[in-house]
């Protein structure tokens, strides 16, 4: 399981952050240290990153199979191809940081350390799932792991993400919120409203555009006048950078810069992750918007897991060591799939629970 949060790396120093020209937030913000983690990956971290990406890959392949067998209902959006993004970013986080994303969320949940069993059983609608089988693919949460969903309305999670960042500022606890969304979502109005508020209040939020080149059925080239998403925050003075999202090491390096910027009280940061999804948008996708050759080329030449495996071997890792990881992951996913098929369906009485949460 991913252990992105590194214990003992947090130091705090109070730092007032509101610029004179901006309305003063309710509380001036303190901040955790920028980061004292090293950029790049050690051999040990590489193996961990390989393991974490492989878990997501194998989990998603299994989810695809269960869907094909009719065991998963509704929508199911696989993350295959994009694994380096969440795994690299998670390595930059500390306890208390938050993650929020769209419906393409299984990888994000696993990266935060949520259990494979609970995620898979939610996909199959079983009581052992994170939402007791009543939420499905797009509705899972774990406050313990800092995961805040899973949102089906394109772009809506971006406004919620700045809400989480506002809470961080208000609580003055130095935490950062990673807010993920797609290249298609990046055209939504509320994303730009969120940029404005985040910059105005200097909110500790990293906006992460997962640019996999396509929305539901159209390429970004055809749908967006903005061609460089890292510059979308320029009118509000939000810095940004483009990152090779197929390279976990590059993701971590950029992620550390972005997270440090936020922790130091400098406000939001945009990372445009250049990534690619191998499967269709959801499980029913005629994929008329791209060629098979394009997908094949990405798989063969830019696969984040295969690339890292080669680096591991070049750096002296033994084939047997890697095989051991492969076997471990296989077992974890087989166990999750077994659990997801044997866990009972929710009892009828559950129809009337978890409907309303009384605010205190
Ligand atoms: C407000 C809204 N409009 C349209 C849809 C239908 N829809 C679901 S996903 C999607 C495409 C989003 O593409 P992108 O943001 O690039 O994310 P990706 O699926 O590539 O990860 C659309 C149009 C929706 N769910 N919500
Ligand atoms: Mg997209």
Coordinates of N, CA, C and O and ligand atoms in Angstrom, one line a residue, residues 182-184 210-215 277, ligand 2:
X182 N -9.7 16.7 -15.2 CA -9.2 16.3 -16.5 C -9.0 17.5 -17.4 O -9.4 18.7 -17.1
X183 N -8.5 17.3 -18.6 CA -8.4 18.3 -19.6 C -9.7 18.9 -20.1 O -9.9 20.0 -20.4
X184 N -10.7 18.0 -20.1 CA -12.1 18.4 -20.5 C -12.7 19.3 -19.4 O -13.2 20.4 -19.7
X210 N -5.0 16.5 -15.2 CA -4.6 15.2 -15.8 C -5.0 15.3 -17.3 O -6.1 14.9 -17.7
X211 N -4.0 15.8 -18.1 CA -4.3 16.0 -19.5 C -4.0 14.7 -20.2 O -2.8 14.4 -20.6
X212 N -5.0 13.9 -20.4 CA -4.8 12.6 -21.1 C -5.3 12.8 -22.6 O -5.5 11.8 -23.3
X213 N -5.3 14.0 -23.0 CA -5.6 14.4 -24.4 C -7.0 14.3 -24.9 O -7.4 14.9 -25.9
X214 N -7.9 13.6 -24.1 CA -9.3 13.5 -24.5 C -10.3 13.7 -23.4 O -10.0 13.3 -22.3
X215 N -11.4 14.2 -23.8 CA -12.6 14.2 -22.9 C -13.4 12.9 -23.1 O -12.8 11.8 -23.2
X277 N -4.6 7.8 -21.2 CA -5.3 6.6 -20.8 C -5.4 5.6 -21.9 O -5.7 6.0 -23.0
Ligands
LIG2 MG1 -9.3 13.9 -20.4

